[in-house]
Tab-separated table of C-alpha atoms and ligand atoms in Angstrom:
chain	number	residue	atom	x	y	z
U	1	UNK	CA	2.288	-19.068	25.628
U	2	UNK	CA	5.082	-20.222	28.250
U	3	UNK	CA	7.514	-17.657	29.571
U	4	UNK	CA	10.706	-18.775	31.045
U	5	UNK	CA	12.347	-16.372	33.333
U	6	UNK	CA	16.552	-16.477	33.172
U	7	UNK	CA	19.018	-17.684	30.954
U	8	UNK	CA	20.940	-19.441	33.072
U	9	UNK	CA	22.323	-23.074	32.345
U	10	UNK	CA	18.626	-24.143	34.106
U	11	UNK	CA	16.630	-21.850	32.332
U	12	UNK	CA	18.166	-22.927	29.000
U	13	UNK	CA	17.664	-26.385	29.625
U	14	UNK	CA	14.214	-26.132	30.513
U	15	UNK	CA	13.404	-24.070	27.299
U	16	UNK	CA	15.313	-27.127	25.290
U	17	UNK	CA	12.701	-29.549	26.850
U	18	UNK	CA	9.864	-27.488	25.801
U	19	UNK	CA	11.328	-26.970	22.079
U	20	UNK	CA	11.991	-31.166	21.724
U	21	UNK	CA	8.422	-31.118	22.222
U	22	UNK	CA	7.852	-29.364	19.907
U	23	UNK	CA	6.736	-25.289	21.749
U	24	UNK	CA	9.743	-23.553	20.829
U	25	UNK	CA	8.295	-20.992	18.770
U	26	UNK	CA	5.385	-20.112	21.759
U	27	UNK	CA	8.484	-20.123	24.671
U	28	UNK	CA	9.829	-16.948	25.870
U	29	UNK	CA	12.890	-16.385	27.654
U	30	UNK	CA	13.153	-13.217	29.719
U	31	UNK	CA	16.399	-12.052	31.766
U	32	UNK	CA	19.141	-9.885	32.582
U	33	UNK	CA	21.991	-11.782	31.932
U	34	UNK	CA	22.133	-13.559	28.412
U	35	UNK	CA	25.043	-16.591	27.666
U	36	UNK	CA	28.127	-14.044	26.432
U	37	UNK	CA	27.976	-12.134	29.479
U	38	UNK	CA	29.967	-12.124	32.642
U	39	UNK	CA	28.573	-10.543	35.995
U	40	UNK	CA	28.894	-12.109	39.873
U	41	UNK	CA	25.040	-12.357	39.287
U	42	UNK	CA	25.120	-15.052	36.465
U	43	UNK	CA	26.888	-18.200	38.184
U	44	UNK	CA	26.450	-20.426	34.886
U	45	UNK	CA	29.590	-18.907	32.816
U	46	UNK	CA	31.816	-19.316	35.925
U	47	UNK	CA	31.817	-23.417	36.066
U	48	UNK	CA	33.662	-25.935	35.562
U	49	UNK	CA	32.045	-27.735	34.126
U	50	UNK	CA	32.079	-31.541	34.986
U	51	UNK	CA	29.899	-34.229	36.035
U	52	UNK	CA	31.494	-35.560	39.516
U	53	UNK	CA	30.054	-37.194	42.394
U	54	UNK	CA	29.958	-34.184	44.166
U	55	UNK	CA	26.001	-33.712	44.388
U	56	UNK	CA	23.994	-34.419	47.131
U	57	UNK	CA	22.766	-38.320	47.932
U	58	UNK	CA	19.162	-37.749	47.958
U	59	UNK	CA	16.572	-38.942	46.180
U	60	UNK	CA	16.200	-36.232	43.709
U	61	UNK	CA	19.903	-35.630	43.183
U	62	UNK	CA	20.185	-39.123	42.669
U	63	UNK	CA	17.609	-39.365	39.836
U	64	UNK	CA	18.193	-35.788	38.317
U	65	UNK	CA	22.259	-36.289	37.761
U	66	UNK	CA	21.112	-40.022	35.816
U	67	UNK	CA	18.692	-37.909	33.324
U	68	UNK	CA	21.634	-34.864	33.290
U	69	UNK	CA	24.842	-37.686	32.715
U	70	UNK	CA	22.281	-39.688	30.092
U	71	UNK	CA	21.757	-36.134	28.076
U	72	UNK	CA	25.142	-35.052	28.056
U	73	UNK	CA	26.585	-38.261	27.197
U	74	UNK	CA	24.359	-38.722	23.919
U	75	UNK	CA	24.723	-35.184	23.384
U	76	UNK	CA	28.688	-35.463	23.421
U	77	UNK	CA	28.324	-38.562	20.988
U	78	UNK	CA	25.733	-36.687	18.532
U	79	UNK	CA	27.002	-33.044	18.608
U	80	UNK	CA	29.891	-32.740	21.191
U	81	UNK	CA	32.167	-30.204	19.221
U	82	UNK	CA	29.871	-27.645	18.458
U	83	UNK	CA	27.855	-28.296	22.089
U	84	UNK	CA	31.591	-28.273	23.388
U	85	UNK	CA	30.846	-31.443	25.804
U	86	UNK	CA	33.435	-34.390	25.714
U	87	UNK	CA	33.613	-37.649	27.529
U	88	UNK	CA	37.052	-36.943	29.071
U	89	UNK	CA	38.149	-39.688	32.086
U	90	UNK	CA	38.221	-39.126	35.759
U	91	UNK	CA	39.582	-39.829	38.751
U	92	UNK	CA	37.528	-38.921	42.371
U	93	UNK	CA	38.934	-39.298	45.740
U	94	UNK	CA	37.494	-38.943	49.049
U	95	UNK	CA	39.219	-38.096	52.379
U	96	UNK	CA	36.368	-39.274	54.211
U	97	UNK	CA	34.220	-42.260	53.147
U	98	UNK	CA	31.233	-40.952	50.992
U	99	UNK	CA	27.416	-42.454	51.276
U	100	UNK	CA	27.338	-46.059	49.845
U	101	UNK	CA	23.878	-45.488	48.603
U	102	UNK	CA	25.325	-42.747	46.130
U	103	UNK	CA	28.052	-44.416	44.501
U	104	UNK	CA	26.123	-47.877	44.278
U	105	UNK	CA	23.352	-45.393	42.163
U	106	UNK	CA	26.393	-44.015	40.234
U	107	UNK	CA	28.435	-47.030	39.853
U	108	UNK	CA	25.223	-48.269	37.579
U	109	UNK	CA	25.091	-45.954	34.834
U	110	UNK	CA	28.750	-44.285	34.893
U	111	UNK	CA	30.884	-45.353	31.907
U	112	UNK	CA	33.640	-47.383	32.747
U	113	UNK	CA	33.164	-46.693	36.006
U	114	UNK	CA	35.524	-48.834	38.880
U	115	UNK	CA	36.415	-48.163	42.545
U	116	UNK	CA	40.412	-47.513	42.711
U	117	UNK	CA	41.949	-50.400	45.112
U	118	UNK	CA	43.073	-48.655	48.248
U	119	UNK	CA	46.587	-49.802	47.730
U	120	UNK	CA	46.698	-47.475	44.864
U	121	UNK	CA	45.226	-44.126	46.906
U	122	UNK	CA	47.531	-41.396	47.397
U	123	UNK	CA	48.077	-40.668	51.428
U	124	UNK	CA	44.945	-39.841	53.314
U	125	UNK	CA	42.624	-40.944	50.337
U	126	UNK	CA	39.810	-43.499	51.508
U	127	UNK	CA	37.714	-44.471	48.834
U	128	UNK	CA	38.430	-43.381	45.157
U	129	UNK	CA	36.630	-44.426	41.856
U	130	UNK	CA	37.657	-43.848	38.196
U	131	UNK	CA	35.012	-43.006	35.440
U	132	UNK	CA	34.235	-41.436	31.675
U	133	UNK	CA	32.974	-38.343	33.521
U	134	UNK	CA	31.419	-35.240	30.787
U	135	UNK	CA	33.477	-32.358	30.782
U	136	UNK	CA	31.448	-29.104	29.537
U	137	UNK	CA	33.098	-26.145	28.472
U	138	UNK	CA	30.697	-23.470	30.144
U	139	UNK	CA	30.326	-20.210	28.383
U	140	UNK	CA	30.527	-21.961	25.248
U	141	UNK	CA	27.901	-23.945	26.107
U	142	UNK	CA	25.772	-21.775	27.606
U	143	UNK	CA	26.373	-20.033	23.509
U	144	UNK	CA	25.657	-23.158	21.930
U	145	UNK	CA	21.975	-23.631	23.659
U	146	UNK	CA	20.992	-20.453	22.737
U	147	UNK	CA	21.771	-20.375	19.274
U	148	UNK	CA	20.215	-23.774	18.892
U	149	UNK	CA	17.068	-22.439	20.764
U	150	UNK	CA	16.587	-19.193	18.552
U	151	UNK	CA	17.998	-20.293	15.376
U	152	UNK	CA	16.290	-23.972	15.137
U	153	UNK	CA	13.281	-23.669	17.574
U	154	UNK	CA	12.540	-20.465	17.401
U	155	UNK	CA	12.393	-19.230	20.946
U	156	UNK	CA	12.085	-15.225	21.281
U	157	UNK	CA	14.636	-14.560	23.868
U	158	UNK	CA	14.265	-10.870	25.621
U	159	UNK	CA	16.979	-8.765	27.860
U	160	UNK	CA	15.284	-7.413	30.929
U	161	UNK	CA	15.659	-6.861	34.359
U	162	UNK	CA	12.686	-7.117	36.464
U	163	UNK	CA	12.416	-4.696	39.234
U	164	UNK	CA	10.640	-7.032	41.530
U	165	UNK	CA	8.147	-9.841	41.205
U	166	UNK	CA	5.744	-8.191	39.119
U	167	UNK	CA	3.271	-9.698	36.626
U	168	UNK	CA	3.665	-6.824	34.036
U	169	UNK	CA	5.599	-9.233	31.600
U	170	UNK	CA	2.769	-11.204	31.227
U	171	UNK	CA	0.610	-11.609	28.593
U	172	UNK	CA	-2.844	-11.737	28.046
U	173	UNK	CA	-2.147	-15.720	26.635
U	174	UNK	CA	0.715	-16.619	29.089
U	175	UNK	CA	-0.363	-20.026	30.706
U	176	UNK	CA	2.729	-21.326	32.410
U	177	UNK	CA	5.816	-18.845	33.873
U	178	UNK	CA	9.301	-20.939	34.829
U	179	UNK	CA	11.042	-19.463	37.810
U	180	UNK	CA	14.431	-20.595	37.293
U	181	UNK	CA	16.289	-17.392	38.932
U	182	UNK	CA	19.477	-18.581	40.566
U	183	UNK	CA	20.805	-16.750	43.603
U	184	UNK	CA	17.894	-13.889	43.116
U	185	UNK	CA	15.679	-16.524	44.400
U	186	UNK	CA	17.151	-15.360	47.715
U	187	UNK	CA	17.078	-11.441	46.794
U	188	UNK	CA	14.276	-10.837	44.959
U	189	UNK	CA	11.878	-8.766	47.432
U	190	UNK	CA	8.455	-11.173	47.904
U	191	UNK	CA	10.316	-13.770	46.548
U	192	UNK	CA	12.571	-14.479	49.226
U	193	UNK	CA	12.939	-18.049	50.119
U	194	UNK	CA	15.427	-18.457	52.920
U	195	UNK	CA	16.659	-21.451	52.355
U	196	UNK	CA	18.581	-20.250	49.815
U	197	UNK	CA	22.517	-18.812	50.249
U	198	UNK	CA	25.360	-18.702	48.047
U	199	UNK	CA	28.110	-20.624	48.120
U	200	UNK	CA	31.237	-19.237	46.871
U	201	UNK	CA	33.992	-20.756	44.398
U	202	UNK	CA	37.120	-19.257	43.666
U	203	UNK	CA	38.819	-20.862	40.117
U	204	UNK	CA	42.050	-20.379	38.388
U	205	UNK	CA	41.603	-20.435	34.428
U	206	UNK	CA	44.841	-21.943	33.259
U	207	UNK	CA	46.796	-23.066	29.909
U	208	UNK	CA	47.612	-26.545	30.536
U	209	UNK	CA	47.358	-28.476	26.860
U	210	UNK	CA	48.787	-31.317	27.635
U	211	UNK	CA	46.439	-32.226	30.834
U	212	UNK	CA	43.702	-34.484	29.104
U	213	UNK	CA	42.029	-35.831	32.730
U	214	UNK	CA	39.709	-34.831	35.327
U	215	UNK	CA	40.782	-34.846	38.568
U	216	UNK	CA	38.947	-34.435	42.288
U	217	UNK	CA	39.626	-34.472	46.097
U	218	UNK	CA	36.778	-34.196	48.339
U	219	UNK	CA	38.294	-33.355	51.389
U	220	UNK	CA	36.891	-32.425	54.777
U	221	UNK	CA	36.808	-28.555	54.354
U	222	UNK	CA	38.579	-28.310	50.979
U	223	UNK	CA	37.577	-29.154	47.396
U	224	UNK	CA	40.461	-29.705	45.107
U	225	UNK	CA	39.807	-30.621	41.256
U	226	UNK	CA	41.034	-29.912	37.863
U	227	UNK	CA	38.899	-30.000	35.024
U	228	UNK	CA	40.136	-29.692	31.208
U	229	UNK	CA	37.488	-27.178	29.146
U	230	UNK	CA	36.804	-29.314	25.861
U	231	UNK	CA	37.605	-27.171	22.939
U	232	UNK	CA	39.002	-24.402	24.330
U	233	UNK	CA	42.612	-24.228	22.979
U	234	UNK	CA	43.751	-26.528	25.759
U	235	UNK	CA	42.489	-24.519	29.115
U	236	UNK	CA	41.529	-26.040	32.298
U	237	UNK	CA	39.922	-25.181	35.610
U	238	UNK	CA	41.919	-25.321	38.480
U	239	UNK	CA	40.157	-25.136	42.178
U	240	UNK	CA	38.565	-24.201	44.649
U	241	UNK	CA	36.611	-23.242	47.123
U	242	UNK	CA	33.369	-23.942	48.320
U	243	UNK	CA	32.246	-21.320	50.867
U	244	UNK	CA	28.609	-21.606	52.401
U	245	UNK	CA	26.725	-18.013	52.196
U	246	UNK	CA	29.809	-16.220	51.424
U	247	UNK	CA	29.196	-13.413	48.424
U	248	UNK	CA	31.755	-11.381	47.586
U	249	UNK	CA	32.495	-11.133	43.526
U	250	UNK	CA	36.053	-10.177	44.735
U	251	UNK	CA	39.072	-12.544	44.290
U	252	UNK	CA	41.838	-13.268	46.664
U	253	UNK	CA	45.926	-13.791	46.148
U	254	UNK	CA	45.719	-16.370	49.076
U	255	UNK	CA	43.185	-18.672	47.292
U	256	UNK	CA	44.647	-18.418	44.072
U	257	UNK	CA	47.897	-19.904	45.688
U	258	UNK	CA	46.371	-22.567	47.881
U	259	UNK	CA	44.637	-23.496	44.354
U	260	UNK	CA	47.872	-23.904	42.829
U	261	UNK	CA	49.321	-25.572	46.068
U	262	UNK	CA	46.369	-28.153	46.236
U	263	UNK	CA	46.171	-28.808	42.306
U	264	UNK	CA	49.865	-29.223	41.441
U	265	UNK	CA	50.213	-31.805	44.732
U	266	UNK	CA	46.979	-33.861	42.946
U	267	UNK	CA	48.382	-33.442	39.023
U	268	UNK	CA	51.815	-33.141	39.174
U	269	UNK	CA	51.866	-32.921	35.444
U	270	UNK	CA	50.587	-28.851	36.036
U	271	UNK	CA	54.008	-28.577	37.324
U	272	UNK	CA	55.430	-28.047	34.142
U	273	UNK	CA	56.895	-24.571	32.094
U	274	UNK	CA	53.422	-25.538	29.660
U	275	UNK	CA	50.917	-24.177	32.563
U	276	UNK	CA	50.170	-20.702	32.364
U	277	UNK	CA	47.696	-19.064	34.811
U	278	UNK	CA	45.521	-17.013	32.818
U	279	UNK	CA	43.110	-15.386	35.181
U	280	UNK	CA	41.120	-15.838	38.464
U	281	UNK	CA	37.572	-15.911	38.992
U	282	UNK	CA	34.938	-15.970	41.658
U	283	UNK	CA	31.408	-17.779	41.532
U	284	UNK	CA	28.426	-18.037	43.509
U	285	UNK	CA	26.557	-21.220	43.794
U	286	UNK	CA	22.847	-21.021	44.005
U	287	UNK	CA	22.345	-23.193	46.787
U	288	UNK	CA	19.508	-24.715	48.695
U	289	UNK	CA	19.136	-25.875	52.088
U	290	UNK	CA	17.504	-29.877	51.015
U	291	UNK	CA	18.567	-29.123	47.584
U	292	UNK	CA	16.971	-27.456	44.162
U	293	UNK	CA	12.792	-26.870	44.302
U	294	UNK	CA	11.655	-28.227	41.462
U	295	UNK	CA	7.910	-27.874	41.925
U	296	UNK	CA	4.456	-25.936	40.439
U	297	UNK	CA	2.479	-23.692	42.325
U	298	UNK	CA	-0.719	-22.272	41.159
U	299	UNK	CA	-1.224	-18.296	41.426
U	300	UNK	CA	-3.719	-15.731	40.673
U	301	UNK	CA	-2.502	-12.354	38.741
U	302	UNK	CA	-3.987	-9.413	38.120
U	303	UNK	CA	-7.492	-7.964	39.174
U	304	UNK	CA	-9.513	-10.344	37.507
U	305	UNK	CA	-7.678	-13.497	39.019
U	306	UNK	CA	-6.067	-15.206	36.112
U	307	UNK	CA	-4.672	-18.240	36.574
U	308	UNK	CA	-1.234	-18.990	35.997
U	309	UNK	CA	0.762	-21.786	36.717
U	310	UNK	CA	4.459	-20.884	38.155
U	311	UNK	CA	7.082	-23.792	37.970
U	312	UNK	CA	10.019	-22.918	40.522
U	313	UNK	CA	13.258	-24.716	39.252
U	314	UNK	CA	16.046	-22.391	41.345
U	315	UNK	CA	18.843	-23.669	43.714
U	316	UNK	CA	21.132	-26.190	41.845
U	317	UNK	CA	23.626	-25.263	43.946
U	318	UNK	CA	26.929	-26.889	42.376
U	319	UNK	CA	25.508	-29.077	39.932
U	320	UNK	CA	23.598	-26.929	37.485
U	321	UNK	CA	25.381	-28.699	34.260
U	322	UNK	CA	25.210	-32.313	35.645
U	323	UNK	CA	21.812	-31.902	37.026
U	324	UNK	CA	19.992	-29.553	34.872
U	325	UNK	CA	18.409	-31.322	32.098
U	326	UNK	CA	17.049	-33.635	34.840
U	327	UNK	CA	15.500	-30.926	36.716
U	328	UNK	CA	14.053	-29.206	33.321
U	329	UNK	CA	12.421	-32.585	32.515
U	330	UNK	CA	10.811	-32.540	35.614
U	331	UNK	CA	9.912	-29.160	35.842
U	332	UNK	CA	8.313	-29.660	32.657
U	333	UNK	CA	6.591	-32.893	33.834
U	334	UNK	CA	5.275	-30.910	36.489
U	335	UNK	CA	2.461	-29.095	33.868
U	336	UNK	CA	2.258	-31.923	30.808
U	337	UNK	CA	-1.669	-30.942	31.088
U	338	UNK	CA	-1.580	-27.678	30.568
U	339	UNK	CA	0.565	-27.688	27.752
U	340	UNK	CA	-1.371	-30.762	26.078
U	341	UNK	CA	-4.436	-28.325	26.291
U	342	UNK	CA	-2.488	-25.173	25.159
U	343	UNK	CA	-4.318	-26.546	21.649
U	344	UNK	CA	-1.175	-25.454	19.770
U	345	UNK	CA	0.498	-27.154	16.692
U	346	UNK	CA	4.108	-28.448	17.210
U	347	UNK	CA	6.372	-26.740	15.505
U	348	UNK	CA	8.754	-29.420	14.917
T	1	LIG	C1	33.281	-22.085	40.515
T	1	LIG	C2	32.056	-22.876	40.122
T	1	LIG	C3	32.195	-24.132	39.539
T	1	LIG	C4	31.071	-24.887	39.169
T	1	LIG	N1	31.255	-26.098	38.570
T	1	LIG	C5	30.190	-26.850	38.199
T	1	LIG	C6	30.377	-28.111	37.571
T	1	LIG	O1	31.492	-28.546	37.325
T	1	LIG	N2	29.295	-28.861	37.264
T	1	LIG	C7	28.042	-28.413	37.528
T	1	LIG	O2	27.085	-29.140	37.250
T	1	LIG	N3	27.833	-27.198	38.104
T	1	LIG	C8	28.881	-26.415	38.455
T	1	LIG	N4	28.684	-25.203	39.067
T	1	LIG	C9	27.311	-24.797	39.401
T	1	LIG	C10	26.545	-24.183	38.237
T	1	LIG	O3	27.318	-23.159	37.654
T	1	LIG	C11	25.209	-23.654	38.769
T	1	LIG	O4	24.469	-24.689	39.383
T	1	LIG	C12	24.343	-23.054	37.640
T	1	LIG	O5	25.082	-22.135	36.879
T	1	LIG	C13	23.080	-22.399	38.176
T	1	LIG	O6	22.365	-21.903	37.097
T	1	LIG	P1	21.068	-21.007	37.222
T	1	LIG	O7	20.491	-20.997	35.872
T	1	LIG	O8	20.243	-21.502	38.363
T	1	LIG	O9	21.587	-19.552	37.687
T	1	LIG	P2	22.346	-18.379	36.869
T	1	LIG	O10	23.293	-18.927	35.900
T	1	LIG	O11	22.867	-17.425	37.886
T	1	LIG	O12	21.208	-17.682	36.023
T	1	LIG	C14	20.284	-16.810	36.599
T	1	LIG	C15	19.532	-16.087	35.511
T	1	LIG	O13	18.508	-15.296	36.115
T	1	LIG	C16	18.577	-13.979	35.605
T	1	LIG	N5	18.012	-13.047	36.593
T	1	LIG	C17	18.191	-13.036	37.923
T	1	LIG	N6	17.506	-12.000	38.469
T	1	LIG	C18	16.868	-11.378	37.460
T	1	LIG	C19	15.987	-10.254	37.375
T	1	LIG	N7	15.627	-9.555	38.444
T	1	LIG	N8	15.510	-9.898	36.153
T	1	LIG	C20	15.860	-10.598	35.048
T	1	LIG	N9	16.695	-11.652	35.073
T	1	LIG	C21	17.195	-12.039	36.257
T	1	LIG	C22	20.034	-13.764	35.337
T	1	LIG	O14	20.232	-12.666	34.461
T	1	LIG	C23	20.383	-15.118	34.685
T	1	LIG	O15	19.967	-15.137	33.350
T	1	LIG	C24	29.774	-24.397	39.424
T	1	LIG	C25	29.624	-23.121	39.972
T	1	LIG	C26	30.753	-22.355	40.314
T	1	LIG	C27	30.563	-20.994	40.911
T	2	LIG	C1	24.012	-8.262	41.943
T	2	LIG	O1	22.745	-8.351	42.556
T	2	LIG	C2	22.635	-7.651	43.778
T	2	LIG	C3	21.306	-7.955	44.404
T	2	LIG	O2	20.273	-7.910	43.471
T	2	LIG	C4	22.842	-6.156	43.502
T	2	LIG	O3	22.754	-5.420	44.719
T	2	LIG	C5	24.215	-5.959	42.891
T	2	LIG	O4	24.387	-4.610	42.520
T	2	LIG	C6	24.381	-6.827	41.631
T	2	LIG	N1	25.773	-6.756	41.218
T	2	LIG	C7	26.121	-6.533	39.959
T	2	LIG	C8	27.571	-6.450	39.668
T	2	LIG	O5	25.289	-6.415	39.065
T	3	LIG	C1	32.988	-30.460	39.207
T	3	LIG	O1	31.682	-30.873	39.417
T	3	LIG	C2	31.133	-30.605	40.681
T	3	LIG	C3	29.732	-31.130	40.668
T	3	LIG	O2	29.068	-30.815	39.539
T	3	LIG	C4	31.174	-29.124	41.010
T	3	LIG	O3	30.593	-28.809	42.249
T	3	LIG	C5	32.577	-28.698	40.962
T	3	LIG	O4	32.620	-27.331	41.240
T	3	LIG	C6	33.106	-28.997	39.587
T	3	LIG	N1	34.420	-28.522	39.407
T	3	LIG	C7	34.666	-27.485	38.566
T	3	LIG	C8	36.060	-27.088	38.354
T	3	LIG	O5	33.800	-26.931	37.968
T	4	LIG	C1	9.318	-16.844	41.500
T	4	LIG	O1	9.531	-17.691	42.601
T	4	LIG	C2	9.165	-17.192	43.855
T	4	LIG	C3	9.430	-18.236	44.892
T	4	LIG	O2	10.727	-18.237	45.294
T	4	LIG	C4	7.696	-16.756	43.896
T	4	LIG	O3	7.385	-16.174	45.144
T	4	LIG	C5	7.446	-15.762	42.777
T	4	LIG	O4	6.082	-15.454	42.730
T	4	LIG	C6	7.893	-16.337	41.441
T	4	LIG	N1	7.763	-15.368	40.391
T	4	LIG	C7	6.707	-15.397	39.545
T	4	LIG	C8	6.728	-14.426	38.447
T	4	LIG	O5	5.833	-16.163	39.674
T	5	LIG	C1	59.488	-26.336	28.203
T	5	LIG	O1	60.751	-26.864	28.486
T	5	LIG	C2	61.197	-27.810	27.544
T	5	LIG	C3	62.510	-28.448	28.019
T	5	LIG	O2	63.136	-27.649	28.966
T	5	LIG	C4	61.367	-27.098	26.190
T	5	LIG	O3	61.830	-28.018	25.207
T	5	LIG	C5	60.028	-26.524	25.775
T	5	LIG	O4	60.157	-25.785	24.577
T	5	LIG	C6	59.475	-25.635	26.856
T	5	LIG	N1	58.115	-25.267	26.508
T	5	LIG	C7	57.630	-24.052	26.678
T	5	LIG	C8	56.162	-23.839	26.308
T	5	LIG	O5	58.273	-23.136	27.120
């Protein structure tokens, strides 16, 4: 049997991997939070969501937003009304000149992608491309995988918050446990790994039909975008913030009108009697000093030393849509043997 712990959007993903192969009906997701529900302690409602530029330029980032963009792209072509992706277009500018390594990785696999001639950047701008980027409309989304997880593949999903890092949900049969916790990886007592923080995100939901593009300014210390939500009654996402180890759920008057400030001087089409601020909302990035861990680790449990294999897959910091099916192919990757020899028939 393989138990995956959370429902987040990296949770979900990785129990999508396992059912394309075939295990849906022995996977098992466990955790607190299920998609429908809103709490400070469940980041994955609160995005966006888009794919953007915005991850890191390492190696991993680099390979795991390809796999993610890939996904979501074919996804948005097969089923993107009732997964409630879209290919929407995008601009990106940068204040300050971002790593040439990244884009020239991007700039191969984006759709239509093209850097913006610098006589056409607003003031301040130094480098700006334009691409197909993937909006996602978050909650729905988060909806969509697990319907299409129970109802097609069969996965048992289960609400329940674990005390502590305890091996009590384990089963006699359970071979392989995914650790894909989110900010607890921080909290969790004995599972603390410091390299963890949050990083909070303060977002304006908005009526804005007639806005049909994603924008983005990377500035020095400020992050500026808005992001349409595909099939959503013509909503967007206006921010934000991104503020390293900062935690509180609360939301502040003063952010909510720099956002407004910031987004209307990028768009000035949101300056318009047909944008209506709906609501604002705080979220807190599971982030990771060096990025996500996406790796297996092999642990004994209980008195007689079972062997199970643990696959962390925690601190996606801001890119848990773009990057996650990446990561869940790895993590997956990670323990191909032990589910080749779980001697089970694929329930296809
Ligand atoms: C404002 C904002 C905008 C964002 N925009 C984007 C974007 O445009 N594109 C993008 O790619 N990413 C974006 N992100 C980032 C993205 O939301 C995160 O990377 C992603 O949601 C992380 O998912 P997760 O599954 O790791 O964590 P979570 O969604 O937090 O899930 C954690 C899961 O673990 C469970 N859990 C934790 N502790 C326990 C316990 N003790 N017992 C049982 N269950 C437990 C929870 O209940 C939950 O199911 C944004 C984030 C914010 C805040
Ligand atoms: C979020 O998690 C923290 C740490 O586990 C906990 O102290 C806090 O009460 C939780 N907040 C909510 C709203 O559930
Ligand atoms: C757009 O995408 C980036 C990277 O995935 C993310 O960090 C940023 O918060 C997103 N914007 C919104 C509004 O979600
Ligand atoms: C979850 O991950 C942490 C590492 O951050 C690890 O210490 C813990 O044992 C894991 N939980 C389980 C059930 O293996
Ligand atoms: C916005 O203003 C225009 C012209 O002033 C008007 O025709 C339109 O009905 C208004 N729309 C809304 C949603 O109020």
């Amino acid at each position: 049997m393989l138990i995956l712990l959370r429902a987040g959007v990296i949770g979900l993903n990785v129990a999508l991997v396992l059912a394309e192969k075939g295990y849906g009906r022995h996977t098992t997701v466990i955790a607190e939070h299920l998609p429908g529900d809103t709490s400070i302690n469940y980041t994955s409602p609160w995005a966006g969501a888009n794919f953007s530029a915005i991850s890191a330029s390492d190696p991993n980032a680099l390979r795991w937003d390809k796999l993610g963009y890939m996904h979501l792209l074919s996804l948005a072509a097969k089923d993107g009304k009732n997964a409630f992706v879209k290919e929407t277009p995008s601009v990106e500018y940068w204040d300050e000149l971002p790593s040439r390594e990244k884009i020239d990785s991007m700039a191969a696999y984006l759709k239509d992608f093209k850097e913006i001639a610098t006589q056409d950047l607003p003031a301040g701008v130094a480098f700006g491309i334009k691409f197909t980027t993937i909006t996602i409309n978050a909650p729905m989304h988060l909806l969509y995988l697990l319907r299409k997880l129970t109802q097609e593949y069969g996965v048992q999903v289960i609400r329940k918050k674990l005390p502590r890092v305890s091996s009590g949900y384990l089963s006699k049969d359970t071979k392989v446990v995914f650790n894909c916790t989110g900010n607890a990886a921080k909290e969790l007592p004995g599972v603390q790994d410091s390299k963890c923080f949050p990083t909070r995100g303060q977002i304006l939901l908005a009526r804005a039909s007639h806005v049909q593009q994603n924008i983005m300014r990377h500035g020095k210390d400020y992050e500026t975008y808005v992001i349409p939500r595909p099939y959503s009654n013509g909503n967007v996402i206006l921010g934000g913030f991104m503020q390293k180890n900062v935690g509180t759920p609360d939301t502040f008057g003063e952010e909510s009108e720099s956002i407004l400030t910031r987004t209307t001087d990028l768009l000035p089409a949101l300056n318009s009697n047909e944008t209506e601020v709906l609501g604002a909302f705080a979220g807190l990035r599971p982030s990771r000093e060096g990025g996500a861990r996406v790796a297996r680790e092999n642990v004994q449990v209980g008195d007689a030393g079972r062997r199970v294999v643990v696959v962390h897959n925690y601190g996606a910091g801001g890119t848990g849509y773009q990057a996650g099916y990446g990561m869940a192919v790895e993590a997956v990757n990670t323990v191909t043997e032990e589910i080749n020899a779980l001697d089970i028939q694929s329930h296809l």
